[in-house]
Amino acid sequence: MHDTLSRPKQVIRTVLHLSPAVTTAALMTAQAHHMPLGLWLEDLVVQGCGADVETQTQRRLAFLMVSELFAHVASNCPGALTGRWKLLHERCLLESELWRFPAVTVAEVEAGADCQPFLDVSRLRERWPALVANVWLNA
């Protein structure tokens, strides 16, 4: 698995064709939220994926729960992931900074300690909007 994690980063771009009026409105809204346009758009896509959630607090809670559940499943049994979730896992594999490698001694490994890398939930949450937007917009 370590070979998969050591691949160089691949830049993935999404192209949105917007009219000048929509572009201007998007730029102004992103500035009002003190966010770069790309990050604001990614956040908008993530919010759109959970459009049935009623309040901001519920959206934030859903965001935290889904990202944590995904990290747990992707770290412990990635074969259970299918469809876009599997693609999301593959995107995570390309970003080595999302993964943690446990510090274990040789004696601990010989004793059967778990030394497999796992997704760092806090790092994943930072990248979550971009990863989800990329997978759901490009799939």
Coordinates of C-alpha atoms in Angstrom, one line a residue:
M1 CA 0.0 0.0 0.0
H2 CA 2.9 2.4 0.6
D3 CA 3.8 2.5 -3.1
T4 CA 0.3 3.7 -3.9
L5 CA 0.7 6.5 -1.3
S6 CA 4.0 7.7 -2.6
R7 CA 2.8 8.5 -6.1
P8 CA 3.3 12.2 -7.1
K9 CA 0.3 14.4 -6.8
Q10 CA -1.8 14.7 -9.8
V11 CA -3.5 18.0 -10.5
I12 CA -7.1 17.6 -11.4
R13 CA -9.0 20.5 -12.8
T14 CA -12.7 21.1 -13.2
V15 CA -13.9 23.5 -15.9
L16 CA -17.2 25.4 -15.3
H17 CA -18.6 27.5 -18.1
L18 CA -20.2 30.6 -16.6
S19 CA -21.7 33.6 -18.1
P20 CA -20.1 37.0 -17.2
A21 CA -23.1 37.9 -15.0
V22 CA -22.9 34.5 -13.1
T23 CA -19.1 34.8 -12.8
T24 CA -19.4 38.3 -11.3
A25 CA -22.1 37.2 -8.9
A26 CA -19.9 34.2 -7.8
L27 CA -16.8 36.4 -7.3
M28 CA -18.8 38.9 -5.2
T29 CA -20.3 36.1 -3.1
A30 CA -17.0 34.4 -2.6
Q31 CA -15.4 37.7 -1.5
A32 CA -18.3 38.3 0.9
H33 CA -17.5 35.0 2.5
H34 CA -13.8 35.8 2.5
M35 CA -13.0 32.8 0.4
P36 CA -11.1 32.2 -2.9
L37 CA -13.5 31.5 -5.7
G38 CA -12.4 27.9 -6.2
L39 CA -12.8 27.1 -2.5
W40 CA -16.2 28.8 -2.4
L41 CA -17.4 26.8 -5.4
E42 CA -16.1 23.5 -3.9
D43 CA -17.9 24.3 -0.7
L44 CA -21.1 25.1 -2.7
V45 CA -20.9 21.7 -4.3
V46 CA -20.5 19.9 -1.0
Q47 CA -23.5 21.8 0.4
G48 CA -25.5 20.9 -2.7
C49 CA -24.8 17.2 -2.1
G50 CA -26.6 17.6 1.3
A51 CA -29.4 19.9 0.1
D52 CA -32.0 18.0 2.1
V53 CA -30.3 19.0 5.4
E54 CA -32.3 21.9 6.9
T55 CA -29.9 24.0 9.0
Q56 CA -26.3 25.0 8.9
T57 CA -25.7 23.2 12.2
Q58 CA -27.1 20.0 10.8
R59 CA -25.0 20.5 7.6
R60 CA -21.9 20.9 9.7
L61 CA -22.7 17.8 11.8
A62 CA -23.4 15.8 8.7
F63 CA -20.1 17.0 7.2
L64 CA -18.2 15.9 10.2
M65 CA -20.0 12.5 10.5
V66 CA -19.7 11.6 6.8
S67 CA -16.0 12.6 6.6
E68 CA -15.2 10.7 9.8
L69 CA -17.1 7.6 8.7
F70 CA -15.4 7.7 5.3
A71 CA -12.0 7.9 6.9
H72 CA -12.8 4.9 9.2
V73 CA -14.0 2.7 6.3
A74 CA -11.3 3.8 3.9
S75 CA -8.6 3.1 6.5
N76 CA -9.9 -0.2 7.7
C77 CA -11.8 -1.9 4.8
P78 CA -11.4 0.1 1.6
G79 CA -12.8 -2.9 -0.4
A80 CA -16.2 -2.1 1.0
L81 CA -16.3 1.2 -0.9
T82 CA -18.1 1.3 -4.2
G83 CA -18.9 3.8 -6.9
R84 CA -18.0 7.4 -6.1
W85 CA -16.9 6.4 -2.6
K86 CA -14.3 4.1 -4.2
L87 CA -13.2 6.9 -6.5
L88 CA -13.0 9.3 -3.5
H89 CA -10.7 6.7 -1.8
E90 CA -8.5 6.5 -4.9
R91 CA -8.2 10.4 -4.9
C92 CA -7.2 10.2 -1.2
L93 CA -4.5 7.7 -2.0
L94 CA -3.0 10.3 -4.4
E95 CA -2.6 12.7 -1.5
S96 CA 0.0 11.3 0.9
E97 CA -0.4 14.2 3.3
L98 CA -3.8 12.9 4.2
W99 CA -2.4 9.7 5.6
R100 CA -0.7 8.9 8.9
F101 CA 1.8 6.2 9.4
P102 CA 1.9 4.8 12.9
A103 CA 5.3 4.9 14.6
V104 CA 5.9 1.3 15.8
T105 CA 9.0 -0.5 16.8
V106 CA 10.2 -3.8 15.2
A107 CA 9.2 -5.6 18.4
E108 CA 5.6 -4.2 18.1
V109 CA 5.3 -5.3 14.5
E110 CA 6.6 -8.7 15.4
A111 CA 4.0 -8.8 18.2
G112 CA 1.3 -8.1 15.6
A113 CA 0.7 -4.4 16.2
D114 CA -1.2 -2.6 13.4
C115 CA 1.3 -0.6 11.3
Q116 CA -1.0 0.2 8.3
P117 CA -1.4 3.8 7.3
F118 CA -4.7 5.4 8.0
L119 CA -6.5 8.6 7.0
D120 CA -6.0 11.5 9.3
V121 CA -9.5 12.8 10.0
S122 CA -8.4 16.4 10.6
R123 CA -6.4 16.6 7.4
L124 CA -9.2 14.9 5.5
R125 CA -11.7 17.5 6.7
E126 CA -9.5 20.3 5.4
R127 CA -9.5 18.7 1.9
W128 CA -13.0 17.2 2.1
P129 CA -14.8 20.0 0.1
A130 CA -12.3 19.8 -2.7
L131 CA -12.2 16.0 -2.8
V132 CA -16.0 15.6 -2.8
A133 CA -16.5 18.4 -5.4
N134 CA -13.9 16.8 -7.6
V135 CA -15.4 13.3 -7.4
W136 CA -19.1 14.4 -7.7
L137 CA -18.5 16.9 -10.5
N138 CA -16.2 14.7 -12.6
A139 CA -17.8 11.3 -12.1

